XYZ file of C-alpha atoms in Angstrom:
779
model
C -55.641 29.411 132.642
C -55.729 25.811 131.495
C -52.524 24.896 133.323
C -52.585 23.161 136.680
C -50.643 24.383 139.659
C -47.038 23.299 139.236
C -47.245 20.623 141.900
C -50.119 18.942 140.055
C -48.185 18.784 136.795
C -45.599 16.461 138.314
C -45.657 12.810 137.370
C -47.437 11.447 140.404
C -49.262 14.632 141.422
C -47.481 14.724 144.765
C -45.443 17.374 146.521
C -41.913 16.303 145.509
C -40.281 19.104 147.426
C -40.527 18.046 151.069
C -42.745 15.528 152.903
C -45.377 17.313 154.979
C -43.985 15.983 158.271
C -40.531 17.240 157.409
C -41.947 20.640 156.510
C -43.720 20.859 159.856
C -40.542 19.960 161.691
C -38.552 22.509 159.754
C -41.117 25.195 160.453
C -41.006 24.487 164.143
C -37.229 24.565 164.181
C -37.157 27.751 162.139
C -39.526 29.463 164.554
C -37.425 28.360 167.521
C -34.200 29.852 166.189
C -35.928 32.961 164.842
C -34.697 32.573 161.277
C -36.367 35.851 160.380
C -33.397 37.565 162.014
C -31.091 36.000 159.395
C -33.281 36.255 156.297
C -34.324 39.707 155.172
C -37.616 40.352 153.442
C -37.087 41.141 149.766
C -36.834 44.903 149.102
C -40.311 46.423 148.972
C -41.998 43.264 150.321
C -43.402 42.494 153.758
C -43.455 38.735 153.738
C -45.802 36.521 155.753
C -43.773 35.034 158.646
C -44.989 31.524 157.873
C -43.714 31.838 154.296
C -40.383 33.189 155.525
C -40.035 30.287 157.916
C -40.912 27.784 155.198
C -38.348 29.214 152.802
C -35.711 29.356 155.517
C -36.382 25.711 156.315
C -35.989 24.849 152.632
C -32.671 26.714 152.610
C -31.515 24.786 155.680
C -32.475 21.510 154.010
C -30.265 22.038 150.973
C -27.616 19.319 150.621
C -24.109 19.651 151.971
C -21.913 21.695 149.680
C -24.769 23.868 148.448
C -23.531 27.348 147.561
C -26.032 30.177 147.123
C -25.504 32.023 143.847
C -25.467 35.599 145.119
C -23.134 38.323 146.315
C -25.587 39.449 149.000
C -24.838 37.849 152.382
C -25.940 38.521 155.934
C -23.535 39.017 158.804
C -23.849 35.357 159.791
C -22.474 34.279 156.386
C -25.796 33.008 155.085
C -27.418 34.339 151.958
C -29.306 37.511 152.810
C -32.375 36.631 150.740
C -34.359 33.502 149.903
C -37.333 33.426 147.537
C -39.829 30.778 146.450
C -37.469 29.288 143.872
C -35.600 27.585 146.738
C -38.421 25.010 146.664
C -37.908 24.155 142.984
C -35.819 21.320 141.506
C -34.675 23.093 138.341
C -30.966 24.033 138.528
C -31.791 27.246 136.661
C -34.482 28.308 139.099
C -32.254 27.443 142.039
C -29.586 29.762 140.616
C -32.036 32.605 141.284
C -33.304 31.397 144.663
C -31.231 33.980 146.567
C -31.905 37.024 144.407
C -33.570 39.930 146.232
C -36.228 39.773 143.491
C -39.304 38.092 144.970
C -39.423 35.401 142.249
C -42.348 33.028 141.771
C -42.475 29.859 139.652
C -45.064 29.774 136.874
C -48.385 28.407 138.134
C -52.084 29.125 138.148
C -51.616 30.246 141.740
C -49.089 32.878 140.678
C -51.285 34.162 137.845
C -54.195 34.364 140.270
C -52.023 36.387 142.638
C -51.235 38.852 139.837
C -54.922 39.252 139.045
C -55.904 39.592 142.688
C -53.297 42.312 143.262
C -53.917 43.973 139.897
C -50.232 43.904 138.970
C -48.516 43.258 135.667
C -46.136 40.320 135.438
C -42.450 40.496 134.681
C -41.466 37.138 133.167
C -37.850 36.053 132.764
C -37.160 32.864 130.775
C -33.735 31.251 130.597
C -31.781 28.106 131.359
C -29.000 26.999 133.661
C -26.069 27.138 131.222
C -27.018 30.429 129.524
C -24.160 32.956 129.585
C -26.259 36.107 129.113
C -28.745 34.843 131.679
C -25.881 34.842 134.162
C -24.828 38.328 133.118
C -28.321 39.728 133.569
C -28.656 38.015 136.918
C -25.452 39.560 138.250
C -26.222 43.007 136.849
C -29.920 43.238 137.625
C -31.617 40.406 139.465
C -29.032 40.257 142.247
C -29.262 44.032 142.661
C -31.404 45.405 145.487
C -32.387 48.595 143.634
C -33.678 46.609 140.654
C -35.414 44.201 143.001
C -37.186 47.059 144.783
C -38.694 48.234 141.490
C -39.767 44.751 140.398
C -41.138 43.757 143.784
C -43.167 46.950 144.183
C -44.743 47.079 140.743
C -44.808 43.533 139.388
C -45.286 39.871 140.077
C -41.917 38.436 139.043
C -41.922 34.943 137.487
C -39.017 32.731 136.421
C -39.348 29.911 133.857
C -36.746 27.305 132.984
C -37.208 27.022 129.222
C -35.872 23.467 129.268
C -38.486 22.376 131.786
C -41.448 24.110 130.109
C -40.641 24.399 126.382
C -44.252 25.093 125.427
C -44.359 28.315 127.450
C -40.890 29.194 126.217
C -42.103 28.830 122.629
C -45.131 31.008 123.321
C -43.173 33.905 124.781
C -40.104 33.670 122.542
C -42.549 33.977 119.638
C -43.898 37.174 121.183
C -40.381 38.597 121.388
C -39.592 37.578 117.816
C -42.740 39.283 116.552
C -42.320 42.510 118.509
C -38.522 42.858 118.414
C -37.670 41.169 115.114
C -35.351 38.737 116.929
C -35.127 36.866 120.188
C -32.861 34.954 122.533
C -32.258 34.149 126.158
C -32.740 35.512 128.689
C -36.155 36.338 127.320
C -37.623 39.316 129.209
C -41.376 39.756 128.800
C -43.946 41.960 130.528
C -47.430 40.438 130.719
C -50.936 41.374 131.726
C -52.072 39.472 134.822
C -53.799 36.927 132.539
C -50.531 36.088 130.770
C -50.898 38.135 127.557
C -47.595 39.822 126.571
C -47.300 43.543 125.852
C -43.568 44.390 126.024
C -40.574 42.164 125.232
C -36.794 42.095 125.198
C -33.844 39.801 125.726
C -30.738 40.688 127.708
C -31.240 44.265 128.892
C -28.399 46.189 130.607
C -29.308 47.387 134.090
C -29.731 51.135 133.360
C -32.051 50.423 130.447
C -33.867 47.710 132.385
C -34.542 50.138 135.244
C -35.889 52.733 132.814
C -38.230 50.221 131.179
C -39.487 48.778 134.465
C -40.105 52.211 135.985
C -41.860 53.423 132.832
C -44.158 50.385 132.726
C -44.935 50.656 136.438
C -45.849 54.320 135.975
C -47.916 53.673 132.831
C -49.796 50.876 134.589
C -51.339 53.379 137.016
C -52.255 55.924 134.307
C -55.695 55.163 132.793
C -54.776 56.485 129.341
C -51.492 54.629 129.118
C -53.048 51.539 130.665
C -55.507 51.476 127.795
C -52.621 51.588 125.349
C -50.976 48.676 127.152
C -54.187 46.645 126.865
C -54.398 47.415 123.136
C -50.787 46.370 122.560
C -51.375 43.155 124.517
C -54.463 42.333 122.470
C -52.705 42.916 119.149
C -49.498 41.137 120.114
C -51.377 38.182 121.567
C -53.427 37.849 118.391
C -50.229 37.821 116.334
C -48.632 35.255 118.629
C -51.713 33.023 118.463
C -51.580 33.058 114.658
C -48.087 31.562 114.850
C -48.431 29.202 117.792
C -51.836 27.968 116.612
C -50.941 27.923 112.912
C -53.333 26.100 110.640
C -51.893 25.428 107.198
C -54.073 24.741 104.191
C -55.466 21.218 104.452
C -54.274 19.214 101.479
C -53.410 15.583 100.963
C -51.277 16.577 97.965
C -47.685 17.658 98.404
C -45.708 18.166 95.215
C -42.386 16.327 95.163
C -40.781 19.581 94.031
C -41.079 20.920 97.578
C -38.085 18.782 98.516
C -36.133 20.066 95.541
C -37.028 23.660 96.417
C -35.847 23.128 99.996
C -32.529 21.727 98.791
C -32.071 24.597 96.355
C -32.761 27.162 99.068
C -30.221 25.543 101.376
C -27.612 25.468 98.621
C -28.292 29.160 98.068
C -27.693 29.870 101.761
C -24.416 27.934 101.831
C -21.290 29.834 102.877
C -18.990 28.596 100.111
C -15.875 29.961 101.832
C -16.370 28.710 105.388
C -19.085 26.068 105.158
C -22.376 26.313 107.004
C -25.401 28.421 106.177
C -24.483 31.844 107.547
C -22.061 34.668 106.876
C -21.843 35.563 110.585
C -22.755 33.480 113.638
C -22.662 29.800 112.712
C -25.001 27.193 114.163
C -24.499 23.504 113.285
C -27.964 23.260 111.660
C -28.003 19.489 111.985
C -31.488 19.288 110.476
C -30.230 20.893 107.275
C -27.272 18.524 107.107
C -29.348 15.394 107.663
C -31.905 16.576 105.085
C -29.220 17.223 102.457
C -27.598 13.825 102.971
C -30.994 12.115 102.751
C -31.693 14.158 99.596
C -28.451 12.858 98.048
C -29.370 9.277 98.946
C -32.704 9.673 97.163
C -31.694 11.752 94.144
C -27.931 11.556 93.731
C -27.660 15.354 93.894
C -23.908 15.781 94.415
C -24.210 19.472 95.312
C -26.345 18.601 98.350
C -23.832 16.047 99.576
C -20.939 18.442 98.985
C -22.539 21.231 101.024
C -23.247 18.814 103.884
C -19.737 17.337 103.959
C -17.978 20.694 103.579
C -19.948 21.974 106.561
C -19.165 18.870 108.607
C -15.477 19.273 107.692
C -15.553 22.833 109.027
C -17.363 21.796 112.203
C -14.990 18.884 112.841
C -11.898 21.086 112.395
C -13.101 24.319 113.972
C -13.118 25.610 117.521
C -16.781 24.664 117.902
C -15.393 21.130 118.261
C -13.882 20.599 121.696
C -10.720 18.963 120.395
C -9.407 18.343 123.891
C -12.428 16.774 125.555
C -14.626 15.715 122.656
C -18.129 16.862 121.837
C -19.327 20.158 120.450
C -20.208 23.615 121.694
C -23.602 25.094 120.848
C -22.539 27.502 118.103
C -19.686 29.664 116.837
C -19.751 33.448 117.128
C -17.751 33.887 113.917
C -18.297 32.621 110.356
C -15.158 30.439 110.310
C -16.278 28.265 113.240
C -13.197 29.266 115.255
C -14.627 30.869 118.396
C -17.487 29.015 120.038
C -20.147 30.090 122.451
C -18.965 27.530 124.942
C -22.164 25.893 126.176
C -22.272 22.168 125.488
C -25.832 20.916 125.113
C -26.800 17.247 125.086
C -29.075 17.751 122.087
C -26.168 19.023 119.976
C -24.117 15.963 120.896
C -26.919 13.639 119.794
C -27.794 15.436 116.558
C -24.231 16.131 115.421
C -23.133 12.588 116.234
C -25.969 11.304 114.031
C -24.891 13.619 111.217
C -21.277 12.435 111.442
C -22.360 8.783 111.534
C -24.462 9.375 108.413
C -21.600 11.131 106.620
C -19.241 8.292 107.505
C -21.665 5.687 106.160
C -21.908 7.592 102.880
C -18.264 8.506 102.387
C -16.174 6.255 104.641
C -14.182 9.353 105.685
C -12.264 8.584 108.886
C -12.547 12.063 110.430
C -16.346 11.757 110.510
C -16.230 8.528 112.486
C -13.609 10.080 114.775
C -15.833 13.091 115.473
C -18.782 10.863 116.357
C -16.766 8.523 118.544
C -15.093 11.373 120.424
C -18.560 12.761 121.093
C -19.691 9.403 122.441
C -16.583 9.282 124.643
C -17.263 12.777 126.011
C -20.866 11.932 126.852
C -19.844 8.650 128.492
C -17.141 10.317 130.586
C -18.637 13.678 131.552
C -22.392 13.615 130.875
C -23.630 10.261 132.187
C -25.174 9.710 135.601
C -24.597 6.567 137.698
C -27.646 4.818 136.209
C -26.662 5.557 132.618
C -28.976 8.489 131.836
C -27.491 11.623 130.295
C -27.198 15.081 131.852
C -28.550 18.128 130.055
C -25.661 20.537 129.521
C -22.426 22.173 130.609
C -22.114 25.912 131.114
C -20.213 28.396 128.966
C -18.813 30.116 132.055
C -16.351 28.851 134.635
C -14.212 30.420 137.326
C -10.875 31.944 136.456
C -7.924 31.879 138.857
C -9.133 35.109 140.487
C -12.518 33.541 141.189
C -14.503 35.515 138.622
C -16.862 33.806 136.206
C -15.625 34.109 132.633
C -16.879 32.591 129.428
C -14.526 30.055 127.875
C -11.797 30.180 130.533
C -11.994 26.398 131.014
C -11.450 25.743 127.293
C -8.940 28.442 126.236
C -5.160 28.086 126.059
C -2.174 30.412 125.960
C 1.022 29.442 124.117
C 2.800 29.097 127.456
C 0.169 26.664 128.736
C 0.459 24.528 125.595
C 4.240 24.402 125.770
C 4.163 23.532 129.463
C 1.906 20.557 128.757
C 3.248 19.246 125.430
C 6.657 18.414 123.981
C 7.885 20.209 120.886
C 7.238 18.914 117.368
C 3.880 17.223 117.737
C 4.028 13.986 115.807
C 1.953 13.944 112.643
C 2.255 17.688 112.107
C 4.437 19.534 109.623
C 4.350 22.570 111.903
C 7.317 23.655 114.002
C 5.686 23.220 117.396
C 2.393 22.266 119.024
C 1.440 25.909 119.540
C 1.362 26.382 115.773
C -0.071 22.946 115.046
C -3.038 23.551 117.359
C -3.743 27.075 116.079
C -2.743 28.837 119.297
C -0.052 30.888 117.534
C -2.760 33.055 115.982
C -4.071 36.176 117.741
C -6.576 34.971 120.361
C -10.212 35.878 119.927
C -10.789 35.784 123.694
C -9.134 37.719 126.512
C -8.404 34.454 128.310
C -6.554 32.804 125.404
C -6.980 30.938 122.150
C -9.200 28.040 121.113
C -7.618 24.946 119.585
C -8.643 24.567 115.940
C -7.411 23.165 112.650
C -7.667 24.093 108.985
C -10.684 22.235 107.558
C -9.242 22.381 104.034
C -5.890 20.813 104.860
C -5.079 17.113 104.720
C -4.018 17.077 108.379
C -4.666 13.734 110.040
C -6.438 14.906 113.178
C -6.197 11.462 114.749
C -2.404 11.862 114.871
C -2.888 14.538 117.520
C -5.033 12.392 119.812
C -2.211 11.468 122.248
C -1.371 15.161 122.668
C -5.005 16.165 123.026
C -5.457 13.515 125.704
C -2.491 14.988 127.591
C -4.126 18.407 127.401
C -7.417 16.934 128.631
C -5.755 15.627 131.776
C -4.115 19.018 132.350
C -7.390 20.827 131.709
C -9.308 18.650 134.150
C -7.291 20.258 136.962
C -9.056 23.545 136.189
C -12.410 24.478 137.722
C -15.009 22.855 135.474
C -18.036 24.756 134.227
C -21.330 24.161 135.971
C -23.007 20.995 134.784
C -26.776 21.042 134.535
C -27.462 17.597 135.908
C -31.163 17.366 135.208
C -32.140 14.533 132.885
C -34.535 15.498 130.066
C -36.530 12.705 128.444
C -36.450 13.952 124.857
C -32.814 15.069 124.908
C -31.873 11.619 126.160
C -33.861 10.218 123.264
C -31.754 12.176 120.763
C -28.543 10.863 122.350
C -29.805 7.290 122.653
C -30.726 7.259 118.971
C -27.277 8.535 117.958
C -25.563 5.868 120.054
C -27.768 3.063 118.751
C -27.304 4.106 115.117
C -23.592 4.753 115.611
C -23.043 1.437 117.344
C -24.794 -0.421 114.533
C -22.941 1.492 111.807
C -19.489 1.124 113.384
C -20.033 -2.425 114.602
C -19.306 -1.260 118.163
C -21.545 -2.968 120.757
C -20.331 -0.645 123.536
C -22.250 2.272 122.043
C -25.407 0.189 121.742
C -24.900 -0.918 125.350
C -24.692 2.751 126.431
C -27.932 3.425 124.598
C -29.681 0.424 126.151
C -28.609 1.445 129.638
C -29.822 5.017 129.154
C -33.105 3.844 127.639
C -33.732 1.587 130.617
C -32.969 4.412 133.069
C -35.305 6.848 131.343
C -38.118 4.307 131.151
C -37.728 3.355 134.803
C -37.630 6.934 136.070
C -39.972 8.833 133.772
C -42.631 6.399 132.510
C -45.526 6.099 134.961
C -47.395 3.336 133.156
C -49.554 5.601 131.027
C -47.616 8.851 130.614
C -44.118 10.275 130.451
C -42.533 12.900 132.676
C -40.332 15.578 131.087
C -37.358 15.519 133.418
C -35.611 14.024 136.404
C -34.031 16.373 138.937
C -33.231 16.236 142.646
C -34.078 12.541 142.691
C -37.646 12.916 141.392
C -39.620 13.115 138.147
C -41.085 16.530 137.310
C -43.327 18.131 134.696
C -45.506 16.370 132.170
C -43.521 15.508 129.065
C -44.269 17.467 125.909
C -44.780 16.158 122.385
C -41.084 16.262 121.477
C -40.209 14.061 124.476
C -42.552 11.317 123.300
C -41.424 11.594 119.681
C -37.668 11.751 120.295
C -37.755 8.949 122.844
C -39.987 6.882 120.552
C -37.508 7.265 117.681
C -34.696 6.295 120.065
C -36.544 3.110 120.995
C -37.099 2.281 117.323
C -33.339 2.683 116.789
C -32.671 0.442 119.802
C -35.049 -2.166 118.416
C -33.166 -2.108 115.109
C -29.748 -2.262 116.781
C -30.506 -4.983 119.337
C -33.364 -7.002 117.860
C -34.994 -6.886 121.294
C -38.780 -6.514 120.812
C -39.206 -4.684 124.122
C -37.967 -1.443 122.572
C -40.450 -1.489 119.712
C -43.214 -2.305 122.206
C -42.229 0.746 124.264
C -42.201 2.932 121.168
C -45.746 1.738 120.475
C -46.763 2.626 124.037
C -45.443 6.137 123.496
C -47.342 6.343 120.211
C -50.583 5.370 121.946
C -50.041 8.002 124.643
C -49.334 10.647 121.992
C -52.708 10.023 120.406
C -54.433 10.419 123.764
C -52.628 13.495 125.045
C -51.657 15.588 122.007
C -53.818 14.763 118.967
C -56.411 17.493 118.412
C -58.662 15.702 115.902
C -57.537 17.763 112.898
C -54.363 15.791 112.256
C -52.228 18.268 114.236
C -50.497 17.597 117.567
C -50.209 20.138 120.383
C -46.861 20.839 122.010
C -48.128 20.131 125.514
C -50.937 18.349 127.289
C -52.102 21.566 128.954
C -52.948 24.802 127.149
C -51.113 28.078 127.620
C -52.637 31.480 128.449
C -53.601 32.001 124.793
C -54.922 28.479 124.233
C -53.304 25.321 122.826
C -49.723 25.787 121.612
C -48.462 24.308 118.346
C -45.040 24.339 116.726
C -44.255 22.761 113.376
C -41.047 24.730 112.719
C -37.729 22.938 113.096
C -35.011 24.922 114.816
C -31.962 23.901 116.811
C -33.846 20.640 117.288
C -36.615 19.030 115.222
C -40.099 20.163 116.157
C -42.306 17.750 118.025
C -44.639 17.441 115.039
C -41.809 16.721 112.579
C -40.442 13.995 114.829
C -43.920 12.638 115.526
C -44.445 12.250 111.778
C -41.137 10.405 111.463
C -41.983 8.159 114.407
C -45.369 7.265 112.926
C -43.776 6.459 109.555
C -41.016 4.302 111.039
C -43.460 2.473 113.303
C -45.689 1.676 110.340
C -42.756 0.263 108.404
C -41.883 -2.038 111.290
C -45.324 -3.020 112.565
C -47.651 -2.430 109.607
C -49.920 -0.722 112.148
C -52.827 0.945 110.394
C -53.156 3.325 113.345
C -49.593 4.524 112.849
C -50.093 4.805 109.101
C -53.309 6.786 109.563
C -51.710 9.131 112.085
C -48.764 9.724 109.735
C -50.953 10.548 106.740
C -53.216 12.739 108.856
C -50.315 14.811 110.151
C -48.730 14.961 106.699
C -51.928 16.413 105.258
C -52.350 18.859 108.138
C -48.832 20.202 107.596
C -48.952 20.241 103.795
C -49.802 23.935 103.500
C -47.071 25.073 105.874
C -44.539 22.757 104.235
C -45.294 24.097 100.781
C -45.135 27.696 101.992
C -41.814 27.577 103.886
C -40.106 24.218 103.329
C -36.697 25.065 104.845
C -38.392 25.789 108.167
C -39.490 22.151 108.247
C -36.707 20.059 106.739
C -37.138 17.350 109.362
C -40.808 17.068 108.433
C -39.876 16.849 104.749
C -37.544 13.947 105.481
C -40.266 12.261 107.553
C -42.706 12.533 104.637
C -40.177 10.933 102.320
C -39.769 8.068 104.780
C -43.551 7.631 104.844
C -43.916 7.673 101.074
C -40.648 6.171 99.842
C -39.091 4.338 102.746
C -35.827 4.860 104.574
C -32.541 5.564 102.814
C -29.763 4.367 105.101
C -27.624 1.284 104.673
C -30.040 -0.390 107.105
C -33.728 -0.645 106.275
C -36.834 -2.358 107.561
C -38.881 -3.816 104.696
C -42.485 -5.068 104.956
C -42.171 -4.831 108.725
C -40.472 -8.237 108.954
C -37.280 -8.065 106.863
C -34.267 -6.054 107.974
C -31.865 -5.266 105.118
C -28.255 -4.128 105.573
C -26.070 -3.290 102.577
C -22.360 -3.258 103.454
C -18.956 -3.621 101.849
C -19.170 -7.409 101.831
C -22.646 -7.620 100.402
C -26.236 -7.761 101.617
C -27.568 -9.145 104.895
C -31.256 -9.911 105.341
C -32.684 -10.624 108.803
C -36.072 -12.274 108.367
C -38.436 -12.339 111.333
C -39.443 -15.644 112.855
C -42.483 -17.139 111.142
C -41.707 -15.405 107.843
C -39.662 -16.304 104.795
C -38.544 -14.841 101.503
C -38.803 -16.909 98.347
C -35.389 -17.647 96.907
C -34.055 -15.873 93.844
C -35.378 -17.907 90.891
C -36.002 -16.117 87.581
C -38.121 -19.077 86.465
C -40.738 -18.417 89.127
C -42.181 -15.213 87.744
C -45.359 -15.523 89.774
C -43.373 -15.096 92.990
C -41.130 -12.076 93.316
C -39.253 -13.305 96.368
C -35.997 -11.356 96.505
C -34.440 -9.552 93.526
C -31.277 -7.441 93.438
C -30.601 -5.136 90.484
C -27.446 -3.128 89.858
C -25.022 -5.675 91.321
C -24.021 -9.300 90.915
C -25.117 -11.476 93.808
C -23.916 -14.938 94.827
C -27.238 -16.408 95.851
C -27.046 -19.129 98.510
C -29.126 -22.288 98.439
C -32.389 -21.912 100.285
C -34.617 -24.336 102.169
C -36.962 -26.451 100.046
C -40.658 -26.267 101.033
C -43.996 -27.063 99.453
C -46.672 -24.452 100.056
C -50.187 -25.603 100.881
C -51.737 -23.788 97.923
C -49.278 -25.242 95.374
C -47.822 -28.616 94.562
C -44.657 -26.915 93.363
C -41.568 -27.151 95.570
C -39.986 -23.778 96.320
C -36.714 -22.626 97.775
C -37.118 -20.091 100.567
C -34.827 -18.135 102.882
C -35.450 -17.942 106.612
C -33.621 -16.286 109.518
C -30.386 -14.502 108.596
C -29.378 -14.511 104.951
C -25.885 -13.407 103.856
C -25.600 -12.574 100.152
C -22.097 -11.764 98.803
C -22.370 -8.905 96.313
C -20.068 -7.538 93.615
C -20.960 -3.903 93.011
C -19.300 -3.079 89.708
C -19.976 0.347 88.192
C -23.574 0.765 89.324
C -24.230 3.699 91.653
C -27.704 2.448 92.571
C -28.568 -0.960 93.984
C -32.263 -1.857 93.942
C -33.554 -4.568 96.243
C -37.081 -5.941 95.938
C -38.414 -8.210 98.659
C -41.723 -9.991 99.118
C -42.141 -11.495 102.568
C -44.510 -14.414 103.156
C -45.742 -16.456 106.077
C -47.448 -19.843 105.819
C -50.737 -17.990 105.295
C -50.136 -14.695 103.459
C -47.674 -12.832 101.299
C -47.228 -9.120 101.829
C -46.956 -6.646 98.992
C -43.472 -6.467 97.449
C -41.300 -3.621 98.740
C -38.481 -2.016 96.752
C -35.541 -0.220 98.353
C -32.890 1.723 96.452
C -29.400 2.023 97.930
C -27.130 4.738 96.542
C -23.373 4.320 96.527
C -20.846 7.139 96.391
């Protein structure tokens, strides 16, 4: 199969679940108290007594306060069923550990069991904070009749998509191809060797029973079994064409591809509501960051306008948790009012970066406020004791009657608002806080309304902060949604980068300190010395990291290096780069998603979605490393990947906007107010002028129009007050020169120019590097 047994894919290749001595003791105790009397075999399964005892012992070993997620209990008050998922660390898999379905984790051992028994596989892929995953669990997987069908006719496997994103990508692609759309839970029927033949997403119980019974019956009919094999062959071939995509190899990529991507995004723009959809609205952070970078490079005002109008709508709408800070995953309506209430760490990191970028361009206060409230939310509710960041918070929470309902934690009734807040909220021209916070409008949820504002009004949202803080304290008395407390390497990288960039942009060391602390925690827990683990859960590292983990964490460390000046972070980014070449490079310029292959072979993904693809971020990492280290290895890797992706980029550019931005960084440099030039000169353009930080052992020749043979430092488009430099005489010339070393502050008067061009040539006592030109665009 190409994938090791799950235990062997852990960081240290050890059994993280229970020490062998503890297992033996548990088994002995379980046998003594005859646990089999308390734990029923799953419907349709006669379980080996040793396995039953082992699973019972694992159940007994769960920490104090553990609550089985099931409605099926034995007379003694214990959960009636326990399956193999009780031995897993994933919060999602543990949610299903007491289903009557005889679940298995994905492993070579499980696939071998399916082949040995000649059974098809039913695969269910989801994640811990997925609303419809919970619905399908309650309707079907915690139902004994459904379990009897699955246990009799199938090998049932559960995958946490956040723990194994490569397999998730493989099988979500199969569903997209066969069904024309996909989502989670992803329900897939497979041949014993892992090839898919029937797919779906959330399936109501009556329909699910019909499908499962029909497949079980067809499996035993030779004619229909042949049809199943044919479907599996055709679908698997189609999936392989996508997940092993090879674009036309070309070192040439027309600059117009960036223009075409921008034009397509402008054509998709919802001019009335913002965003890029007329129905369900996702933040599409990659689009927003691409459009703002496009404005910085070209001055295209339409691109900047679309990005800022969308950010205005996001900041004002119900997708923004105005009470607690941070953002929900998406909105179910086109006006951003009603969110799907999951809060994912990756959205916090990507949206915070987008708001920081928009603030740097425009200086608009509400953008900085949105970013800083996100940082506050993550610091308060999503940070573990060592500083690392948790993965997500659920959409569902318990209502007063004990039932799980989506959004009940976040929704408000007018009576609840009035009970918590005084009348006439300061800063509002509305009559009362109910109206000011949008709760006077008909609620879009049974449980109440979602606080939101008009994105097109001039309302000062910051004026409401004291009232929103009061509501936060009131809300915290409610039952919070489940928090998925696993720590994912790459997702932490996205958040660390946002904090480092935000701290540098806002001049707020506390955000940089948060990023440093998280970076140290991730490195300590998940870096083994030569490879990275994907996640931390139940006190241990699990799963080999995938390409995106290395790339996102590497970019975070580059941002930390820029923000702190501490060389350790750039050194760690280089270590990740070296490991990426060893584990993921395939020799063609492309990079696989995972170290191990899937059932259909190596898995690739160059398409950006809710997050940048691993290859897009790898390309950006290589480009940024080259600019800071002048490493020829990084430069070669960047150009190789750029060429390998050229065909796909030209064919469908808006599917790869993060890769397009990475290519522009490689070919034309960075575009932010902070740049790294020649690998040794950091440049920061700000309201007061220009700051250059020149690395030790290097200098820049002072601005002297009479020395035409040395470029030194030149600023066009603004008037600069050049300071006096240090006088030196170079060994190869008798002429005395003025040079700048260390930190150089240059007061600048901007005037009417909208573009400021800085040219720098850095020299040491032995060599001068090629001059580098950076263009800064001003609004």
